[in-house]
Coordinates of C-alpha atoms and ligand atoms in Angstrom, one line a residue:
M1 CA -23.4 -23.9 -11.5
A2 CA -22.8 -27.3 -10.0
K3 CA -21.1 -27.9 -6.6
N4 CA -17.7 -28.0 -5.9
N5 CA -15.2 -30.4 -7.6
E6 CA -17.7 -31.2 -10.4
Y7 CA -16.2 -30.3 -13.5
N8 CA -18.1 -27.5 -15.3
K9 CA -18.2 -25.9 -18.7
V10 CA -19.1 -22.3 -19.6
S11 CA -18.5 -20.8 -22.8
V12 CA -16.7 -17.7 -21.2
L13 CA -15.4 -17.5 -17.7
V14 CA -14.5 -13.9 -16.3
V15 CA -12.5 -13.9 -13.2
G16 CA -13.0 -10.8 -11.4
A17 CA -16.3 -8.9 -11.0
G18 CA -14.7 -5.6 -10.9
P19 CA -15.5 -3.0 -13.6
A20 CA -13.5 -4.6 -16.3
G21 CA -14.8 -8.0 -15.9
L22 CA -18.5 -6.8 -15.4
A23 CA -18.1 -4.6 -18.7
C24 CA -17.0 -7.6 -20.5
A25 CA -19.9 -9.9 -19.3
I26 CA -22.4 -7.4 -19.8
Q27 CA -21.4 -6.5 -23.4
L28 CA -21.1 -10.3 -24.3
K29 CA -24.5 -11.2 -23.1
T30 CA -25.9 -8.0 -24.7
K31 CA -24.5 -9.0 -27.9
K32 CA -24.9 -12.7 -27.8
P33 CA -27.5 -13.6 -25.4
E34 CA -27.3 -17.3 -26.4
I35 CA -23.8 -17.8 -24.9
D36 CA -23.1 -18.5 -21.2
V37 CA -21.1 -16.0 -19.3
C38 CA -20.0 -16.6 -15.8
V39 CA -18.2 -14.2 -13.7
I40 CA -16.5 -15.2 -10.2
D41 CA -15.3 -13.0 -7.6
K42 CA -13.6 -13.9 -4.1
S43 CA -15.8 -11.2 -2.4
A44 CA -18.2 -12.4 -0.2
E45 CA -20.7 -10.0 -1.9
P46 CA -20.5 -7.7 -5.1
G47 CA -18.5 -4.5 -4.3
N48 CA -16.7 -5.8 -1.2
H49 CA -13.2 -5.9 -2.5
N50 CA -13.5 -2.7 -5.0
L51 CA -11.8 0.4 -3.6
S52 CA -11.1 3.5 -5.9
G53 CA -10.9 7.3 -5.5
A54 CA -13.0 7.8 -7.6
V55 CA -13.6 10.1 -10.5
L56 CA -15.0 8.4 -13.4
E57 CA -15.0 9.5 -17.0
K58 CA -18.2 9.6 -18.7
D59 CA -17.8 8.0 -22.1
A60 CA -17.0 4.2 -21.2
I61 CA -19.7 3.9 -18.9
H62 CA -22.1 5.7 -21.0
R63 CA -21.5 3.3 -23.8
L64 CA -21.8 0.4 -21.8
L65 CA -25.0 1.3 -20.0
D66 CA -26.6 2.8 -23.6
S67 CA -26.1 -0.6 -25.1
A68 CA -27.4 -2.6 -22.2
V69 CA -30.0 -0.8 -20.2
E70 CA -32.7 1.4 -22.0
G71 CA -33.6 4.4 -20.2
W72 CA -30.8 3.8 -17.6
Q73 CA -30.5 7.4 -16.7
D74 CA -34.1 7.4 -15.2
S75 CA -33.5 4.6 -12.7
D76 CA -33.2 5.4 -9.2
T77 CA -29.8 3.7 -8.8
A78 CA -28.4 5.6 -11.7
K79 CA -29.4 8.8 -10.0
D80 CA -27.5 7.4 -6.8
V81 CA -24.5 6.1 -8.3
L82 CA -23.9 8.8 -10.8
G83 CA -25.5 11.8 -9.0
K84 CA -22.5 13.8 -8.4
K85 CA -20.3 15.6 -11.2
V86 CA -17.2 17.5 -10.6
K87 CA -17.7 21.3 -11.0
K88 CA -14.8 22.5 -8.5
D89 CA -11.7 20.9 -9.7
N90 CA -9.0 21.8 -7.1
V91 CA -5.5 20.7 -8.1
M92 CA -3.3 21.6 -5.1
F93 CA 0.3 21.9 -4.4
F94 CA 1.1 21.6 -0.6
L95 CA 4.2 23.2 0.8
G96 CA 4.7 22.1 4.3
R97 CA 1.8 21.5 6.8
K98 CA 0.1 24.9 6.2
M99 CA 0.7 26.2 2.8
S100 CA -1.3 25.5 0.0
F101 CA -1.5 26.6 -4.0
N102 CA -4.2 26.0 -6.2
I103 CA -2.5 25.2 -9.5
F104 CA -5.5 24.2 -11.5
F105 CA -4.8 27.4 -13.9
I106 CA -1.4 25.7 -14.8
I107 CA -3.1 22.5 -15.8
K108 CA -5.7 24.4 -17.8
L109 CA -3.0 26.0 -19.9
A110 CA -1.1 22.7 -20.0
K111 CA -4.3 21.7 -21.7
R112 CA -4.5 24.7 -24.0
L113 CA -0.9 24.0 -25.0
G114 CA -1.6 20.2 -25.6
L115 CA 0.8 19.2 -23.0
N116 CA 0.2 15.9 -21.4
F117 CA -0.4 17.4 -18.1
G118 CA -3.7 18.9 -19.5
Q119 CA -5.2 15.4 -18.8
M120 CA -5.4 16.1 -15.2
I121 CA -8.7 18.1 -15.7
H122 CA -11.7 16.3 -14.3
E123 CA -14.5 19.2 -14.7
G124 CA -17.8 17.2 -15.9
D125 CA -16.5 13.7 -14.5
Y126 CA -18.6 11.6 -12.3
I127 CA -17.7 11.2 -8.6
V128 CA -18.5 7.7 -7.7
S129 CA -18.3 4.9 -5.2
I130 CA -16.6 1.9 -6.8
S131 CA -18.4 -0.3 -4.5
K132 CA -21.9 1.0 -5.4
L133 CA -20.8 1.1 -8.9
T134 CA -19.8 -2.6 -8.8
K135 CA -22.8 -3.4 -7.2
W136 CA -25.1 -1.9 -9.8
L137 CA -23.0 -3.4 -12.8
V138 CA -23.5 -6.8 -10.8
Q139 CA -27.3 -6.2 -11.0
I140 CA -27.3 -5.2 -14.6
A141 CA -25.0 -8.3 -15.7
K142 CA -27.8 -10.7 -14.0
D143 CA -30.6 -8.7 -15.5
V144 CA -28.9 -9.5 -19.0
G145 CA -28.4 -13.3 -17.8
V146 CA -24.8 -13.4 -16.7
E147 CA -24.1 -15.8 -13.8
V148 CA -22.3 -13.8 -11.1
L149 CA -20.9 -16.0 -8.4
P150 CA -19.4 -13.9 -5.4
G151 CA -17.5 -16.1 -3.1
F152 CA -15.7 -18.2 -5.7
A153 CA -11.9 -17.2 -5.4
A154 CA -9.9 -18.6 -8.2
A155 CA -6.6 -20.1 -7.5
D156 CA -5.0 -21.1 -10.7
I157 CA -5.3 -21.1 -14.6
I158 CA -5.0 -24.3 -16.3
L159 CA -3.2 -24.5 -19.5
D160 CA -3.5 -27.5 -21.9
E161 CA -0.4 -29.6 -22.3
S162 CA 1.2 -27.4 -25.1
A163 CA 0.7 -24.4 -22.8
E164 CA -0.6 -22.8 -26.0
R165 CA -4.3 -21.8 -24.4
S166 CA -6.3 -22.4 -21.3
V167 CA -8.7 -25.1 -20.6
G168 CA -10.1 -23.3 -17.5
V169 CA -9.5 -22.2 -13.9
R170 CA -9.1 -24.0 -10.5
L171 CA -11.1 -22.5 -7.4
V172 CA -9.5 -22.4 -4.1
D173 CA -9.8 -25.6 -1.8
Q174 CA -12.3 -25.3 1.1
G175 CA -12.1 -27.0 4.5
V176 CA -8.2 -27.3 5.2
D177 CA -7.1 -26.4 8.7
R178 CA -4.0 -24.0 9.5
E179 CA -1.6 -26.8 9.2
G180 CA -2.9 -27.8 5.9
N181 CA -5.0 -30.9 7.0
K182 CA -8.1 -32.0 5.0
Q183 CA -11.0 -31.3 7.4
P184 CA -14.3 -33.4 7.3
N185 CA -15.8 -30.5 5.2
F186 CA -12.9 -30.4 2.9
V187 CA -14.1 -29.6 -0.8
E188 CA -11.1 -29.9 -3.3
G189 CA -11.2 -26.7 -5.8
E190 CA -13.5 -27.1 -8.5
V191 CA -12.3 -26.9 -12.1
I192 CA -14.3 -24.5 -14.4
N193 CA -13.5 -25.5 -18.0
S194 CA -14.1 -22.6 -20.2
S195 CA -13.7 -21.8 -24.0
F196 CA -12.3 -18.4 -23.2
V197 CA -10.7 -17.2 -19.9
V198 CA -11.0 -13.4 -18.9
L199 CA -8.6 -12.2 -16.5
A200 CA -10.0 -9.3 -14.8
E201 CA -8.5 -9.8 -11.2
G202 CA -7.7 -6.2 -10.9
C203 CA -4.0 -5.0 -9.9
D204 CA -1.2 -7.8 -9.5
G205 CA -3.6 -10.6 -10.1
L206 CA -2.8 -14.0 -9.0
L207 CA -3.9 -15.9 -11.9
T208 CA -2.6 -13.1 -14.3
E209 CA 0.7 -13.0 -13.0
K210 CA 0.9 -17.2 -13.0
F211 CA -0.4 -16.8 -16.5
I212 CA 2.3 -14.3 -17.6
E213 CA 4.9 -16.9 -16.3
K214 CA 3.5 -20.3 -17.7
A215 CA 2.6 -18.7 -20.9
G216 CA 5.8 -16.7 -21.6
L217 CA 4.6 -13.5 -21.8
Q218 CA 6.9 -10.1 -21.3
R219 CA 6.7 -6.7 -20.2
K220 CA 9.2 -4.3 -21.7
S221 CA 9.4 -2.6 -18.5
P222 CA 8.8 -3.9 -14.8
Q223 CA 5.3 -3.2 -13.2
L224 CA 5.4 -0.6 -10.8
Y225 CA 2.7 -0.4 -8.2
S226 CA 1.4 2.6 -5.8
V227 CA -0.4 1.8 -2.6
G228 CA -3.7 3.5 -2.0
V229 CA -4.8 4.0 1.4
K230 CA -8.6 5.7 2.1
E231 CA -10.8 6.6 4.7
I232 CA -14.5 7.9 4.8
I233 CA -15.0 10.2 7.5
Q234 CA -18.3 11.3 8.9
V235 CA -18.1 15.0 9.4
S236 CA -20.6 17.7 10.5
S237 CA -23.2 19.1 8.0
E238 CA -21.3 22.4 8.1
Q239 CA -18.2 20.9 7.2
Y240 CA -19.9 18.8 4.2
K241 CA -21.7 22.0 3.0
K242 CA -18.4 23.8 3.0
F243 CA -16.8 21.2 1.1
G244 CA -19.6 20.8 -1.5
D245 CA -20.6 17.7 -3.3
D246 CA -19.4 18.9 -6.6
R247 CA -15.6 19.6 -5.6
V248 CA -12.5 17.2 -5.9
I249 CA -9.3 18.0 -4.4
H250 CA -6.1 16.5 -5.8
A251 CA -3.0 17.6 -3.9
M252 CA 0.6 17.0 -4.6
G253 CA 3.8 18.1 -2.5
Y254 CA 3.8 17.4 1.3
P255 CA 3.8 15.1 2.8
I256 CA 5.4 12.7 0.3
W257 CA 7.7 15.1 -1.4
T258 CA 8.8 18.5 -0.8
P259 CA 11.3 20.3 -2.9
F260 CA 15.4 19.9 -2.0
V261 CA 15.0 18.7 1.5
G262 CA 12.8 15.6 0.6
P263 CA 11.0 13.4 1.2
G264 CA 11.0 12.4 -2.5
M265 CA 7.9 10.3 -3.3
F266 CA 5.7 10.0 -6.2
G267 CA 1.9 10.3 -5.5
G268 CA -0.5 12.6 -3.9
G269 CA -3.6 13.0 -1.9
I270 CA -7.5 13.1 -2.6
C271 CA -10.4 14.3 -1.2
Y272 CA -14.0 13.6 -2.6
P273 CA -17.6 13.9 -1.5
V274 CA -19.2 10.5 -0.5
E275 CA -22.8 11.3 0.4
D276 CA -24.4 13.5 2.9
E277 CA -21.9 14.3 5.8
H278 CA -19.3 11.9 4.4
I279 CA -16.1 12.8 3.0
A280 CA -13.1 10.5 1.6
V281 CA -9.6 11.2 2.0
G282 CA -7.1 8.9 0.5
M283 CA -3.2 9.0 0.0
I284 CA -1.5 7.2 -3.1
V285 CA 2.1 6.6 -2.9
G286 CA 4.5 4.9 -5.4
A287 CA 5.8 1.7 -4.1
D288 CA 9.3 2.8 -4.9
W289 CA 9.7 4.5 -1.7
K290 CA 13.3 4.2 -0.1
Y291 CA 12.3 4.8 3.5
C292 CA 12.4 1.8 5.5
D293 CA 10.1 3.1 8.2
F294 CA 7.7 4.4 5.9
N295 CA 3.9 3.7 5.8
P296 CA 1.3 5.2 3.6
Q297 CA -1.0 5.6 6.6
D298 CA 1.7 8.1 8.1
A299 CA 1.4 10.3 4.9
L300 CA -2.5 10.0 5.3
T301 CA -2.3 11.3 8.8
N302 CA 0.1 14.1 7.7
F303 CA -2.4 14.9 4.7
K304 CA -5.2 14.9 7.0
N305 CA -3.3 17.5 9.3
H306 CA -2.6 19.7 6.7
S307 CA -4.5 23.0 7.3
F308 CA -6.4 22.9 4.0
I309 CA -7.7 19.4 4.3
K310 CA -8.1 19.7 8.2
Q311 CA -10.8 22.4 7.9
F312 CA -13.2 19.9 6.2
I313 CA -12.6 16.8 8.6
E314 CA -11.4 17.9 11.9
G315 CA -13.4 16.1 14.7
G316 CA -14.9 13.8 12.3
T317 CA -15.0 10.0 12.7
V318 CA -13.6 7.4 10.5
V319 CA -16.4 5.0 9.4
E320 CA -14.9 3.1 6.6
A321 CA -11.2 2.3 5.5
G322 CA -9.1 0.3 3.1
A323 CA -6.1 -0.2 1.0
K324 CA -5.5 -1.3 -2.4
M325 CA -2.5 -1.2 -5.0
I326 CA -2.7 0.5 -8.6
P327 CA -0.4 -0.7 -11.4
E328 CA 1.5 2.3 -12.3
A329 CA 4.1 1.6 -14.9
G330 CA 1.9 2.1 -17.9
F331 CA 2.0 1.1 -21.7
R332 CA 5.4 -0.5 -21.6
A333 CA 4.6 -2.8 -18.6
V334 CA 1.4 -4.4 -20.2
P335 CA 2.4 -7.9 -20.6
R336 CA 2.3 -9.2 -24.2
E337 CA 3.1 -12.2 -26.0
P338 CA 6.4 -12.0 -27.4
Q339 CA 5.7 -13.3 -31.0
T340 CA 2.2 -11.6 -31.7
G341 CA 2.3 -8.8 -29.1
S342 CA -1.1 -10.2 -27.7
I343 CA -2.2 -9.0 -24.2
G344 CA -3.0 -12.4 -23.1
K345 CA -2.5 -15.4 -25.3
A346 CA -5.1 -17.4 -27.7
N347 CA -8.3 -17.7 -25.6
V348 CA -6.8 -15.6 -22.6
L349 CA -7.4 -12.3 -22.3
I350 CA -6.1 -9.8 -19.8
L351 CA -8.2 -6.6 -19.0
G352 CA -8.2 -3.5 -16.8
D353 CA -5.8 -3.2 -14.0
S354 CA -4.6 -6.8 -14.5
A355 CA -3.0 -5.6 -17.7
G356 CA -2.1 -2.3 -16.1
F357 CA -4.5 -0.1 -18.1
V358 CA -4.0 3.0 -15.7
N359 CA -2.9 6.2 -17.0
M360 CA -0.8 7.5 -14.3
L361 CA -0.9 11.0 -15.6
K362 CA -4.1 11.3 -13.8
I363 CA -4.3 8.3 -11.7
K364 CA -7.3 7.1 -13.6
G365 CA -8.1 3.5 -14.7
L366 CA -11.8 3.0 -14.3
H367 CA -12.6 4.1 -17.9
N368 CA -10.0 2.1 -19.3
A369 CA -11.0 -0.9 -17.4
I370 CA -14.6 -0.7 -18.5
D371 CA -13.6 0.0 -22.1
S372 CA -11.1 -2.8 -22.2
G373 CA -14.0 -4.9 -21.0
M374 CA -16.3 -4.0 -23.6
I375 CA -13.3 -4.4 -26.3
A376 CA -12.7 -7.9 -25.0
A377 CA -16.2 -8.7 -25.4
D378 CA -16.3 -7.6 -29.1
A379 CA -13.1 -9.7 -29.5
I380 CA -14.6 -12.7 -28.2
V381 CA -17.8 -12.3 -30.1
E382 CA -15.9 -12.3 -33.4
N383 CA -14.2 -15.3 -32.6
L384 CA -16.8 -17.7 -31.1
E385 CA -15.6 -20.2 -33.3
N386 CA -12.2 -19.6 -33.2
P387 CA -11.0 -19.1 -29.4
E388 CA -7.5 -19.3 -30.2
S389 CA -7.6 -15.9 -32.0
A390 CA -9.4 -13.8 -29.5
A391 CA -6.4 -12.4 -27.7
V392 CA -4.7 -11.2 -30.9
R393 CA -8.0 -9.6 -31.9
Y394 CA -8.4 -8.1 -28.9
T395 CA -5.1 -6.8 -28.8
E396 CA -5.6 -5.0 -32.2
L397 CA -8.7 -3.4 -31.1
I398 CA -7.1 -2.2 -27.9
D399 CA -4.2 -0.5 -29.7
K400 CA -6.6 1.4 -32.0
S401 CA -9.0 2.4 -29.1
A402 CA -9.1 5.4 -26.9
V403 CA -7.6 2.8 -24.2
G404 CA -4.5 2.4 -26.5
K405 CA -4.0 6.0 -27.4
E406 CA -4.3 7.4 -23.8
M407 CA -1.8 4.8 -22.4
E408 CA 0.8 5.5 -25.4
S409 CA 0.5 9.3 -24.6
A410 CA 1.5 8.6 -21.0
K411 CA 4.0 5.8 -21.6
N412 CA 7.1 7.5 -20.3
F413 CA 5.5 9.4 -17.5
R414 CA 6.0 7.3 -14.6
Q415 CA 9.4 5.7 -15.5
T416 CA 10.5 9.5 -15.9
V417 CA 9.5 10.3 -12.3
A418 CA 11.0 7.1 -11.2
K419 CA 14.2 7.8 -12.7
F420 CA 14.7 11.4 -11.8
G421 CA 12.5 11.6 -8.6
P422 CA 9.6 14.1 -8.4
L423 CA 11.5 17.5 -8.8
Q424 CA 13.2 16.9 -12.0
G425 CA 11.0 13.9 -13.5
M426 CA 7.5 15.8 -13.3
P427 CA 8.9 18.7 -15.2
L428 CA 10.8 16.7 -17.3
S429 CA 7.9 14.3 -18.3
I430 CA 6.3 17.3 -20.3
F431 CA 8.4 16.1 -23.0
G432 CA 6.1 13.0 -22.9
G433 CA 6.7 10.4 -26.1
L434 CA 9.7 12.5 -27.3
L435 CA 11.7 11.2 -24.0
P436 CA 13.6 7.8 -24.4
K437 CA 12.8 4.8 -22.4
F438 CA 14.1 4.9 -19.1
D439 CA 14.9 1.6 -17.3
T440 CA 13.6 1.2 -13.7
E441 CA 14.1 -1.2 -10.9
K442 CA 11.5 -3.1 -9.3
D443 CA 9.8 -1.4 -6.3
F444 CA 11.1 -3.7 -3.7
E445 CA 14.7 -3.0 -4.9
A446 CA 14.4 0.9 -4.0
M447 CA 14.6 0.1 -0.3
T448 CA 17.4 1.7 1.7
I449 CA 18.0 2.5 5.3
A450 CA 16.9 6.0 5.0
R451 CA 14.1 7.4 7.2
Y452 CA 10.8 9.3 6.5
R453 CA 11.7 12.7 7.9
L454 CA 7.8 13.5 8.3
K455 CA 7.0 10.6 10.5
P456 CA 4.1 11.4 13.0
N457 CA 4.9 11.1 16.8
Q458 CA 2.0 8.5 17.0
N459 CA 1.8 5.3 15.5
F460 CA -1.0 4.9 13.0
D461 CA -4.2 3.2 14.6
K462 CA -4.1 0.1 12.2
D463 CA -6.7 -1.8 14.6
T464 CA -9.5 0.7 13.9
F465 CA -8.5 1.1 10.4
T466 CA -8.8 -2.7 9.9
A467 CA -12.1 -2.7 12.2
V468 CA -13.7 -0.1 9.8
A469 CA -12.5 -2.0 6.8
A470 CA -14.7 -5.1 8.2
T471 CA -12.2 -7.6 6.9
E472 CA -12.9 -11.2 7.9
H473 CA -11.6 -14.6 6.9
R474 CA -12.3 -18.0 8.2
E475 CA -9.5 -18.3 11.0
E476 CA -8.9 -22.2 10.7
Q477 CA -7.3 -22.2 7.1
P478 CA -3.7 -22.0 6.2
S479 CA -2.4 -18.3 5.9
H480 CA -2.8 -17.0 2.6
L481 CA 0.3 -15.1 3.2
T482 CA 3.8 -16.9 3.0
I483 CA 7.0 -15.7 4.0
I484 CA 9.3 -17.9 1.8
D485 CA 12.6 -18.1 3.8
S486 CA 12.4 -16.7 7.5
E487 CA 16.4 -16.9 7.5
I488 CA 16.4 -13.9 5.2
C489 CA 14.1 -11.8 7.6
R490 CA 16.5 -13.0 10.7
S491 CA 19.8 -12.6 8.9
K492 CA 19.4 -9.5 6.3
C493 CA 15.9 -7.7 6.5
T494 CA 15.6 -7.2 10.2
P495 CA 19.1 -6.0 10.8
M496 CA 19.3 -3.9 7.8
F497 CA 15.7 -2.3 7.5
G498 CA 14.0 -3.3 10.7
S499 CA 11.5 -5.6 9.0
P500 CA 9.5 -3.0 6.9
C501 CA 6.4 -5.1 6.2
I502 CA 5.5 -4.8 10.0
T503 CA 5.5 -1.1 9.3
F504 CA 3.9 -0.6 5.9
C505 CA 1.3 -3.4 5.9
P506 CA -2.0 -1.3 6.5
A507 CA -3.8 -4.1 8.3
G508 CA -1.1 -5.1 10.7
V509 CA -0.6 -8.5 9.5
Y510 CA 3.0 -9.0 10.4
E511 CA 4.4 -9.2 13.8
T512 CA 7.6 -10.3 15.6
I513 CA 6.8 -13.1 17.7
H514 CA 9.5 -14.9 19.6
D515 CA 12.2 -13.1 17.4
E516 CA 10.6 -14.1 14.1
V517 CA 8.6 -12.2 11.6
E518 CA 5.6 -13.7 10.8
P519 CA 2.4 -13.1 9.1
A520 CA 0.6 -13.5 12.4
N521 CA -2.8 -12.0 11.6
P522 CA -3.6 -13.0 8.3
S523 CA -7.5 -12.7 8.7
N524 CA -6.8 -8.7 8.9
C525 CA -5.4 -8.9 5.5
L526 CA -7.2 -6.3 3.1
H527 CA -5.8 -8.0 -0.2
C528 CA -3.8 -5.1 -1.1
K529 CA -0.9 -7.3 -1.7
T530 CA 1.7 -4.5 -0.8
C531 CA 3.8 -7.0 1.1
Q532 CA 4.2 -9.0 -2.0
R533 CA 5.6 -6.2 -4.0
K534 CA 7.4 -4.0 -1.3
C535 CA 9.3 -6.7 0.8
P536 CA 12.9 -5.5 0.3
F537 CA 13.9 -9.2 -0.3
D538 CA 11.0 -10.3 -2.5
N539 CA 10.3 -12.8 0.4
I540 CA 6.6 -12.7 0.7
R541 CA 4.0 -14.2 -1.4
W542 CA 0.1 -13.6 -1.5
T543 CA -2.4 -16.4 -2.8
A544 CA -6.0 -16.1 -2.5
P545 CA -7.8 -17.4 0.7
E546 CA -11.0 -19.1 0.7
G547 CA -13.8 -17.5 -1.2
G548 CA -15.7 -14.6 0.8
G549 CA -12.8 -13.8 3.0
G550 CA -11.4 -10.2 3.0
P551 CA -12.7 -6.6 3.4
R552 CA -16.2 -5.7 3.3
Y553 CA -16.2 -2.2 1.7
K554 CA -19.7 -0.6 1.3
R555 CA -18.9 3.0 -0.1
M556 CA -15.3 2.8 -1.1
Ligands
LIG601 C1 -6.9 4.6 -3.8 C2 -7.5 4.5 -5.2 C3 -7.7 5.6 -5.9 C4 -8.2 5.7 -7.3 N1 -9.0 6.6 -7.9 C5 -9.3 6.5 -9.3 C6 -10.1 7.6 -9.9 O1 -10.5 8.5 -9.0 N2 -10.4 7.2 -11.0 C7 -10.2 6.3 -11.7 O2 -10.7 6.0 -13.0 N3 -9.3 5.2 -11.3 C8 -9.2 5.3 -9.9 N4 -8.2 4.1 -9.3 C9 -8.0 3.1 -10.3 C10 -9.3 2.1 -10.4 O3 -9.6 2.0 -9.3 C11 -8.8 1.0 -11.1 O4 -8.2 1.4 -12.4 C12 -10.0 0.1 -11.6 O5 -10.7 -0.3 -10.2 C13 -9.7 -1.3 -12.1 O6 -10.9 -1.9 -12.3 P1 -10.6 -3.9 -12.7 O7 -12.1 -4.1 -12.7 O8 -9.8 -4.0 -13.6 O9 -10.2 -4.2 -11.2 P2 -10.8 -4.1 -9.9 O10 -11.6 -2.9 -9.7 O11 -9.6 -4.3 -8.8 O12 -11.7 -5.6 -9.7 C14 -11.1 -6.7 -9.5 C15 -12.2 -8.1 -9.1 O13 -11.4 -9.0 -9.1 C16 -11.5 -10.0 -8.0 N5 -10.4 -10.8 -7.9 C17 -9.3 -10.7 -7.8 N6 -8.5 -11.9 -7.8 C18 -9.3 -12.7 -7.8 C19 -9.4 -14.1 -7.8 N7 -8.1 -14.8 -7.8 N8 -10.4 -14.7 -7.6 C20 -11.5 -14.4 -7.8 N9 -11.9 -13.0 -8.0 C21 -10.5 -12.3 -7.8 C22 -11.6 -8.8 -7.0 O14 -12.2 -9.2 -5.8 C23 -12.1 -7.6 -7.4 O15 -13.5 -7.3 -7.2 C24 -8.0 4.4 -8.0 C25 -7.4 3.0 -7.2 C26 -7.1 3.3 -6.1 C27 -6.5 2.3 -5.3

């Protein structure tokens, strides 16, 4: 690849080295070794920006590996990354700080009855670190001849004059100071021209959302998000042994919803083994929460203090942490071109979380990300001479695939819970596809002056959280977070809601300085983009900072 600001040309440019983008690149090179495929990622090193639970379903990853790497099962990396399988599948309901009920038998019964809830069974799935999985997939991609470029952040997608197809992608400018002045080392963002552009940026992708707007793609339902906060805790060997390396815990109820008295939020807690003496705990909360003083990290604190979880982690040390959003609204929120229904348009294909392929019945998206990547590769290979037809073909294949079927089966779930709340919405969602389409508001519109009843006494220690996320940005660059209109903060948000961004940003980016709310610490940013989706006045925008900045996850 040439240096910045030279015009380059590749056959296929993939934006985002997550499971979706890498699966696409690997499959492409395996099927058509002669085409040039380039994957760019904004992280300094592969895996640094990838955070997940993660329970990984087998089928898609096996198909990818089977076609790309002979005898992959025998490699040390495979044994490390895919070395744990779920045997004990704890699906818990927490009632208050102490009571817990294992409701796995209900999920099993639901499966037997053919109800959607039966999908929540994870026995036999892998328990993985997505950072490690990503690193491994990058190595496989390189081995089959893909050019993988970490430290390259994409700023925009460029369309031709007719806005009918993309001609490539522009990278972020380098060497600009905080005020936006060009420094002696200034390098204008390179334009990478490409016959196909694959958008695999994960949740709330910067280029994806720009492309949706520029190319006139539409969603039938607004995208809804959830915020996931996660910690890896070093525990004693006794605690780890007691937990076991084949158990996963998914918990609903306290502390994000309790029957009748509230709070009433969607989501739940997770607890997975990581490696010897390390256990991951996480809390995933639907971003349509209404409490102006709520912070998902407060819910994580409560979850960790629940007696069922506490026994495994009490006295432990948090050694890694991070936050990321998940797209929740399902099939109806997949962005499509209105005339053809394509997920993307012409030579631009949208994959994985960028498209919204997460099944919220089980909060799982990795298998769909990988599958959509392979399907995109197949569609591109079929249309090498005719790039304008790739997005339509990709969509035909997706709609017929396991991804399409699974997303269809879960299509009303999140909207039903958003409409009726967890108490009525969860049982109602049993009727799945038989339910009508419920209209939902955007997450930021849900904010009220109500307060989170279970707020812990102590403020969450965001400094330590951010320190162990190891996030870093070059300080002398313009803030990649912008408050569009400060007057809205002054006259509306602060008096009404008390500036919720200061509370909910997991990295403490926002502060009040001389009575003004500002993104005072952009270098703390974890790239979760919660602020952009939860500011109650839709008054914050996230853009990509210089490549290489951001968290440095190793085992997330
Ligand atoms: C807390 C949590 C728990 C989860 N648990 C599970 C689970 O147990 N099982 C499961 O199956 N799924 C789970 N998921 C969902 C799963 O992680 C996602 O569905 C999956 O990671 C999507 O893969 P992806 O490749 O589409 O996106 P990502 O994994 O997000 O990868 C996107 C990549 O694009 C890069 N990128 C983004 N923008 C740019 C840009 N402008 N320029 C350059 N690079 C860019 C990012 O740095 C990143 O590397 C969970 C998610 C969270 C947050």
